[in-house]
PDB file of C-alpha atoms in Angstrom:
ATOM      1  CA  UNK S   1      16.960   8.796  11.442  1.00  0.00           C
ATOM      2  CA  UNK S   2      13.530  10.382  11.373  1.00  0.00           C
ATOM      3  CA  UNK S   3      11.448   7.423  12.559  1.00  0.00           C
ATOM      4  CA  UNK S   4      10.080   6.577   9.102  1.00  0.00           C
ATOM      5  CA  UNK S   5      10.773   3.258   7.355  1.00  0.00           C
ATOM      6  CA  UNK S   6      11.532   2.818   3.668  1.00  0.00           C
ATOM      7  CA  UNK S   7      10.374  -0.573   2.390  1.00  0.00           C
ATOM      8  CA  UNK S   8      11.304  -2.134  -0.944  1.00  0.00           C
ATOM      9  CA  UNK S   9       9.417  -5.244  -2.047  1.00  0.00           C
ATOM     10  CA  UNK S  10      10.303  -7.502  -4.964  1.00  0.00           C
ATOM     11  CA  UNK S  11       7.979 -10.347  -5.912  1.00  0.00           C
ATOM     12  CA  UNK S  12       8.746 -13.047  -8.480  1.00  0.00           C
ATOM     13  CA  UNK S  13       5.360 -14.521  -9.346  1.00  0.00           C
ATOM     14  CA  UNK S  14       4.753 -17.650 -11.427  1.00  0.00           C
ATOM     15  CA  UNK S  15       1.527 -17.579 -13.432  1.00  0.00           C
ATOM     16  CA  UNK S  16       0.894 -21.222 -14.213  1.00  0.00           C
ATOM     17  CA  UNK S  17      -2.622 -21.554 -15.606  1.00  0.00           C
ATOM     18  CA  UNK S  18      -4.810 -19.175 -17.572  1.00  0.00           C
ATOM     19  CA  UNK S  19      -4.573 -15.516 -18.523  1.00  0.00           C
ATOM     20  CA  UNK S  20      -4.174 -12.840 -15.843  1.00  0.00           C
ATOM     21  CA  UNK S  21      -4.186  -9.050 -15.738  1.00  0.00           C
ATOM     22  CA  UNK S  22      -3.388  -8.196 -12.121  1.00  0.00           C
ATOM     23  CA  UNK S  23      -1.315  -9.107  -9.090  1.00  0.00           C
ATOM     24  CA  UNK S  24      -2.112  -7.475  -5.779  1.00  0.00           C
ATOM     25  CA  UNK S  25      -0.959  -7.516  -2.175  1.00  0.00           C
ATOM     26  CA  UNK S  26      -2.573  -6.196   0.994  1.00  0.00           C
ATOM     27  CA  UNK S  27      -0.703  -4.314   3.716  1.00  0.00           C
ATOM     28  CA  UNK S  28      -2.856  -4.663   6.805  1.00  0.00           C
ATOM     29  CA  UNK S  29      -3.043  -1.910   9.415  1.00  0.00           C
ATOM     30  CA  UNK S  30      -3.271  -3.810  12.735  1.00  0.00           C
ATOM     31  CA  UNK S  31      -4.189  -0.673  14.735  1.00  0.00           C
ATOM     32  CA  UNK S  32      -2.175  -1.808  17.758  1.00  0.00           C
ATOM     33  CA  UNK S  33       0.318   0.420  19.537  1.00  0.00           C
ATOM     34  CA  UNK S  34       3.489  -0.865  17.859  1.00  0.00           C
ATOM     35  CA  UNK S  35       2.232  -1.793  14.376  1.00  0.00           C
ATOM     36  CA  UNK S  36      -0.176   1.025  13.603  1.00  0.00           C
ATOM     37  CA  UNK S  37       0.550   2.590  10.204  1.00  0.00           C
ATOM     38  CA  UNK S  38       0.078   6.349  10.143  1.00  0.00           C
ATOM     39  CA  UNK S  39       0.409   6.701   6.374  1.00  0.00           C
ATOM     40  CA  UNK S  40       2.241   5.247   3.381  1.00  0.00           C
ATOM     41  CA  UNK S  41       3.788   7.171   0.500  1.00  0.00           C
ATOM     42  CA  UNK S  42       4.657   5.236  -2.656  1.00  0.00           C
ATOM     43  CA  UNK S  43       8.031   6.249  -4.048  1.00  0.00           C
ATOM     44  CA  UNK S  44       8.247   4.057  -7.157  1.00  0.00           C
ATOM     45  CA  UNK S  45       6.930   0.843  -8.711  1.00  0.00           C
ATOM     46  CA  UNK S  46       7.967  -1.423 -11.570  1.00  0.00           C
ATOM     47  CA  UNK S  47       6.940  -4.514 -13.506  1.00  0.00           C
ATOM     48  CA  UNK S  48       9.679  -6.645 -15.078  1.00  0.00           C
ATOM     49  CA  UNK S  49      12.168  -3.820 -14.440  1.00  0.00           C
ATOM     50  CA  UNK S  50      10.011  -1.358 -16.376  1.00  0.00           C
ATOM     51  CA  UNK S  51       8.710   1.637 -14.384  1.00  0.00           C
ATOM     52  CA  UNK S  52       4.995   1.366 -13.660  1.00  0.00           C
ATOM     53  CA  UNK S  53       2.847   4.485 -13.903  1.00  0.00           C
ATOM     54  CA  UNK S  54       0.467   5.299 -11.091  1.00  0.00           C
ATOM     55  CA  UNK S  55      -3.261   5.361 -11.752  1.00  0.00           C
ATOM     56  CA  UNK S  56      -6.255   5.883  -9.478  1.00  0.00           C
ATOM     57  CA  UNK S  57      -8.577   3.031 -10.436  1.00  0.00           C
ATOM     58  CA  UNK S  58      -8.520  -0.743 -10.927  1.00  0.00           C
ATOM     59  CA  UNK S  59      -8.681  -0.452 -14.722  1.00  0.00           C
ATOM     60  CA  UNK S  60      -6.419  -3.158 -16.131  1.00  0.00           C
ATOM     61  CA  UNK S  61      -3.879  -1.003 -17.971  1.00  0.00           C
ATOM     62  CA  UNK S  62      -0.554  -2.750 -18.558  1.00  0.00           C
ATOM     63  CA  UNK S  63       2.475  -1.420 -16.646  1.00  0.00           C
ATOM     64  CA  UNK S  64       0.369   0.696 -14.313  1.00  0.00           C
ATOM     65  CA  UNK S  65      -0.253   0.352 -10.583  1.00  0.00           C
ATOM     66  CA  UNK S  66      -2.939   1.484  -8.181  1.00  0.00           C
ATOM     67  CA  UNK S  67      -2.310   2.110  -4.482  1.00  0.00           C
ATOM     68  CA  UNK S  68      -5.621   1.787  -2.652  1.00  0.00           C
ATOM     69  CA  UNK S  69      -6.184   3.066   0.884  1.00  0.00           C
ATOM     70  CA  UNK S  70      -8.926   1.392   2.925  1.00  0.00           C
ATOM     71  CA  UNK S  71     -10.015   1.573   6.553  1.00  0.00           C
ATOM     72  CA  UNK S  72      -8.029  -1.482   7.688  1.00  0.00           C
ATOM     73  CA  UNK S  73      -5.437  -1.963   4.957  1.00  0.00           C
ATOM     74  CA  UNK S  74      -3.535  -0.592   2.001  1.00  0.00           C
ATOM     75  CA  UNK S  75      -3.636  -2.584  -1.253  1.00  0.00           C
ATOM     76  CA  UNK S  76      -1.049  -2.517  -4.018  1.00  0.00           C
ATOM     77  CA  UNK S  77      -2.400  -3.506  -7.457  1.00  0.00           C
ATOM     78  CA  UNK S  78       0.006  -4.089 -10.346  1.00  0.00           C
ATOM     79  CA  UNK S  79      -1.453  -4.504 -13.859  1.00  0.00           C
ATOM     80  CA  UNK S  80       0.001  -6.535 -16.719  1.00  0.00           C
ATOM     81  CA  UNK S  81      -1.414  -9.213 -18.993  1.00  0.00           C
ATOM     82  CA  UNK S  82       0.395 -12.458 -18.127  1.00  0.00           C
ATOM     83  CA  UNK S  83       0.091 -16.123 -19.028  1.00  0.00           C
ATOM     84  CA  UNK S  84       2.308 -19.128 -18.211  1.00  0.00           C
ATOM     85  CA  UNK S  85       5.304 -17.004 -17.234  1.00  0.00           C
ATOM     86  CA  UNK S  86       7.197 -15.500 -14.314  1.00  0.00           C
ATOM     87  CA  UNK S  87       6.664 -11.786 -13.714  1.00  0.00           C
ATOM     88  CA  UNK S  88       8.639  -9.526 -11.378  1.00  0.00           C
ATOM     89  CA  UNK S  89       6.741  -6.883  -9.417  1.00  0.00           C
ATOM     90  CA  UNK S  90       8.463  -4.183  -7.372  1.00  0.00           C
ATOM     91  CA  UNK S  91       7.399  -1.318  -5.158  1.00  0.00           C
ATOM     92  CA  UNK S  92       9.203   1.075  -2.845  1.00  0.00           C
ATOM     93  CA  UNK S  93       7.338   3.066  -0.214  1.00  0.00           C
ATOM     94  CA  UNK S  94       7.796   5.062   2.967  1.00  0.00           C
ATOM     95  CA  UNK S  95       5.886   4.337   6.187  1.00  0.00           C
ATOM     96  CA  UNK S  96       5.437   7.505   8.228  1.00  0.00           C
ATOM     97  CA  UNK S  97       6.328   7.240  11.949  1.00  0.00           C
ATOM     98  CA  UNK S  98       7.035   3.517  11.656  1.00  0.00           C
ATOM     99  CA  UNK S  99       9.327   3.486  14.701  1.00  0.00           C
ATOM    100  CA  UNK S 100       7.561   3.725  18.063  1.00  0.00           C
ATOM    101  CA  UNK S 101       8.796   4.308  21.617  1.00  0.00           C
ATOM    102  CA  UNK S 102       7.923   1.489  24.032  1.00  0.00           C
ATOM    103  CA  UNK S 103       7.337   1.659  27.790  1.00  0.00           C
ATOM    104  CA  UNK S 104      11.032   0.940  28.432  1.00  0.00           C
ATOM    105  CA  UNK S 105      12.211   3.892  26.371  1.00  0.00           C
ATOM    106  CA  UNK S 106      13.375   1.688  23.501  1.00  0.00           C
ATOM    107  CA  UNK S 107      12.697   2.399  19.833  1.00  0.00           C
ATOM    108  CA  UNK S 108      10.818  -0.484  18.210  1.00  0.00           C
ATOM    109  CA  UNK S 109       9.861  -1.318  14.631  1.00  0.00           C
ATOM    110  CA  UNK S 110       7.184  -3.973  14.047  1.00  0.00           C
ATOM    111  CA  UNK S 111       5.896  -4.667  10.554  1.00  0.00           C
ATOM    112  CA  UNK S 112       4.051  -7.498   8.811  1.00  0.00           C
ATOM    113  CA  UNK S 113       5.905  -8.181   5.587  1.00  0.00           C
ATOM    114  CA  UNK S 114       3.207 -10.741   4.767  1.00  0.00           C
ATOM    115  CA  UNK S 115      -0.280 -10.480   6.239  1.00  0.00           C
ATOM    116  CA  UNK S 116      -2.305 -13.150   7.969  1.00  0.00           C
ATOM    117  CA  UNK S 117      -4.730 -13.758   5.096  1.00  0.00           C
ATOM    118  CA  UNK S 118      -2.118 -14.443   2.439  1.00  0.00           C
ATOM    119  CA  UNK S 119      -3.455 -17.700   0.928  1.00  0.00           C
ATOM    120  CA  UNK S 120      -0.332 -19.151  -0.669  1.00  0.00           C
ATOM    121  CA  UNK S 121       2.839 -20.716   0.652  1.00  0.00           C
ATOM    122  CA  UNK S 122       5.684 -18.397  -0.361  1.00  0.00           C
ATOM    123  CA  UNK S 123       8.650 -20.399  -1.556  1.00  0.00           C
ATOM    124  CA  UNK S 124      11.400 -18.053  -0.395  1.00  0.00           C
ATOM    125  CA  UNK S 125      11.413 -14.912   1.729  1.00  0.00           C
ATOM    126  CA  UNK S 126      14.654 -12.932   1.827  1.00  0.00           C
ATOM    127  CA  UNK S 127      14.792  -9.940   4.130  1.00  0.00           C
ATOM    128  CA  UNK S 128      17.402  -7.219   4.618  1.00  0.00           C
ATOM    129  CA  UNK S 129      16.823  -4.717   7.443  1.00  0.00           C
ATOM    130  CA  UNK S 130      19.037  -1.658   7.877  1.00  0.00           C
ATOM    131  CA  UNK S 131      18.900   0.051  11.269  1.00  0.00           C
ATOM    132  CA  UNK S 132      20.144   3.583  12.001  1.00  0.00           C
ATOM    133  CA  UNK S 133      22.100   2.309  15.014  1.00  0.00           C
ATOM    134  CA  UNK S 134      22.360  -0.428  17.614  1.00  0.00           C
ATOM    135  CA  UNK S 135      23.663  -1.237  21.081  1.00  0.00           C
ATOM    136  CA  UNK S 136      24.184  -4.342  23.230  1.00  0.00           C
ATOM    137  CA  UNK S 137      20.414  -4.679  23.698  1.00  0.00           C
ATOM    138  CA  UNK S 138      19.480  -4.464  20.023  1.00  0.00           C
ATOM    139  CA  UNK S 139      17.529  -7.438  18.675  1.00  0.00           C
ATOM    140  CA  UNK S 140      16.010  -8.218  15.277  1.00  0.00           C
ATOM    141  CA  UNK S 141      13.659 -11.162  14.840  1.00  0.00           C
ATOM    142  CA  UNK S 142      11.351 -12.508  12.154  1.00  0.00           C
ATOM    143  CA  UNK S 143       8.491 -14.970  12.296  1.00  0.00           C
ATOM    144  CA  UNK S 144      10.602 -17.665  10.627  1.00  0.00           C
ATOM    145  CA  UNK S 145      14.252 -18.129   9.737  1.00  0.00           C
ATOM    146  CA  UNK S 146      17.455 -17.187  11.511  1.00  0.00           C
ATOM    147  CA  UNK S 147      18.885 -13.666  11.488  1.00  0.00           C
ATOM    148  CA  UNK S 148      22.524 -12.755  10.791  1.00  0.00           C
ATOM    149  CA  UNK S 149      23.701  -9.295  11.868  1.00  0.00           C
ATOM    150  CA  UNK S 150      26.466  -7.349  10.142  1.00  0.00           C
ATOM    151  CA  UNK S 151      26.868  -4.105  12.072  1.00  0.00           C
ATOM    152  CA  UNK S 152      23.551  -2.268  11.616  1.00  0.00           C
ATOM    153  CA  UNK S 153      22.168  -4.625   8.953  1.00  0.00           C
ATOM    154  CA  UNK S 154      20.179  -7.821   9.537  1.00  0.00           C
ATOM    155  CA  UNK S 155      19.885 -10.577   6.920  1.00  0.00           C
ATOM    156  CA  UNK S 156      17.396 -13.430   6.934  1.00  0.00           C
ATOM    157  CA  UNK S 157      15.931 -16.071   4.636  1.00  0.00           C
ATOM    158  CA  UNK S 158      12.985 -18.372   5.248  1.00  0.00           C
ATOM    159  CA  UNK S 159      11.563 -21.099   3.026  1.00  0.00           C
ATOM    160  CA  UNK S 160       7.960 -22.133   2.429  1.00  0.00           C
ATOM    161  CA  UNK S 161       6.450 -19.356   4.512  1.00  0.00           C
ATOM    162  CA  UNK S 162       2.760 -19.628   5.354  1.00  0.00           C
ATOM    163  CA  UNK S 163       0.694 -16.995   7.173  1.00  0.00           C
ATOM    164  CA  UNK S 164       1.970 -13.874   8.905  1.00  0.00           C
ATOM    165  CA  UNK S 165       5.640 -13.039   8.379  1.00  0.00           C
ATOM    166  CA  UNK S 166       6.603 -10.180  10.673  1.00  0.00           C
ATOM    167  CA  UNK S 167       9.755  -8.342  11.624  1.00  0.00           C
ATOM    168  CA  UNK S 168      10.399  -6.974  15.120  1.00  0.00           C
ATOM    169  CA  UNK S 169      13.409  -4.736  15.709  1.00  0.00           C
ATOM    170  CA  UNK S 170      14.521  -3.137  18.959  1.00  0.00           C
ATOM    171  CA  UNK S 171      17.076  -0.334  18.958  1.00  0.00           C
ATOM    172  CA  UNK S 172      18.275   2.553  21.143  1.00  0.00           C
ATOM    173  CA  UNK S 173      16.010   5.578  21.075  1.00  0.00           C
ATOM    174  CA  UNK S 174      18.977   7.944  20.937  1.00  0.00           C
ATOM    175  CA  UNK S 175      19.238   7.059  17.229  1.00  0.00           C
ATOM    176  CA  UNK S 176      16.342   9.467  16.838  1.00  0.00           C
ATOM    177  CA  UNK S 177      15.479  12.900  18.109  1.00  0.00           C
ATOM    178  CA  UNK S 178      12.744  13.096  20.744  1.00  0.00           C
ATOM    179  CA  UNK S 179      10.159  14.517  18.356  1.00  0.00           C
ATOM    180  CA  UNK S 180      10.844  11.872  15.720  1.00  0.00           C
ATOM    181  CA  UNK S 181       9.938   8.716  17.643  1.00  0.00           C
ATOM    182  CA  UNK S 182       6.325   8.425  18.663  1.00  0.00           C
ATOM    183  CA  UNK S 183       5.276   6.943  21.980  1.00  0.00           C
ATOM    184  CA  UNK S 184       3.084   3.880  21.798  1.00  0.00           C
ATOM    185  CA  UNK S 185       0.737   5.115  25.068  1.00  0.00           C
ATOM    186  CA  UNK S 186      -6.448  -9.504   4.238  1.00  0.00           C
ATOM    187  CA  UNK S 187      -9.287  -9.577   1.775  1.00  0.00           C
ATOM    188  CA  UNK S 188      -8.455 -12.973   0.184  1.00  0.00           C
ATOM    189  CA  UNK S 189      -6.564 -13.627  -3.038  1.00  0.00           C
ATOM    190  CA  UNK S 190      -7.857 -15.635  -5.953  1.00  0.00           C
ATOM    191  CA  UNK S 191      -5.667 -18.012  -7.974  1.00  0.00           C
ATOM    192  CA  UNK S 192      -3.257 -15.463  -9.376  1.00  0.00           C
ATOM    193  CA  UNK S 193       0.051 -17.156  -8.650  1.00  0.00           C
ATOM    194  CA  UNK S 194       1.729 -20.418  -7.839  1.00  0.00           C
ATOM    195  CA  UNK S 195       3.223 -21.660  -4.596  1.00  0.00           C
ATOM    196  CA  UNK S 196       6.698 -21.002  -5.961  1.00  0.00           C
ATOM    197  CA  UNK S 197       6.269 -17.236  -5.782  1.00  0.00           C
ATOM    198  CA  UNK S 198       9.386 -15.677  -4.300  1.00  0.00           C
ATOM    199  CA  UNK S 199       9.364 -12.601  -2.112  1.00  0.00           C
ATOM    200  CA  UNK S 200      12.196 -10.274  -1.188  1.00  0.00           C
ATOM    201  CA  UNK S 201      11.860  -7.314   1.120  1.00  0.00           C
ATOM    202  CA  UNK S 202      14.292  -4.671   2.291  1.00  0.00           C
ATOM    203  CA  UNK S 203      13.476  -2.319   5.152  1.00  0.00           C
ATOM    204  CA  UNK S 204      15.611   0.759   5.673  1.00  0.00           C
ATOM    205  CA  UNK S 205      15.031   2.981   8.684  1.00  0.00           C
ATOM    206  CA  UNK S 206      16.726   6.276   7.817  1.00  0.00           C
TER     207      UNK S 206
END
């Protein structure tokens, strides 16, 4: 309940032609009042259920990852030699001050799970969003797919997603202390993966 968001991403990627050494994903920083990302802290990463070690360059070292900070985006690079196989990539990170206070005094969380320049159609997007609390005005929506609420948790699945896939959540500000909710006054991919790549994301707002 501190206004941060913990995001876990799991990608199942089909490599269908050729030999590959990297999979990467951009997290764009839109710089608008509700979506601005203050900072991101990586908590853990894995490749095929094996912990990936952090490195600080794009050297292609198997079972390592590189988290790159740029002026308009953050990029996650996972490294593993792959050919004609399905590989699972995972990362868990914390977004500082992800929840903002809108002009109506509501706490809002807006985040692009998939950015606008993602070049592939994603076969399946499954999303689980855990809120710290809700009231009769609470809403959770995503760019595609219906949302099912179970108490403070929202579940959604969308098929064949193309372009931006964003979550918007509205919740009571009294879930947070006053100092913890802040007032709100893609580099393209190459041919690394097939259209059947599956994406699963879980957002937890503690």
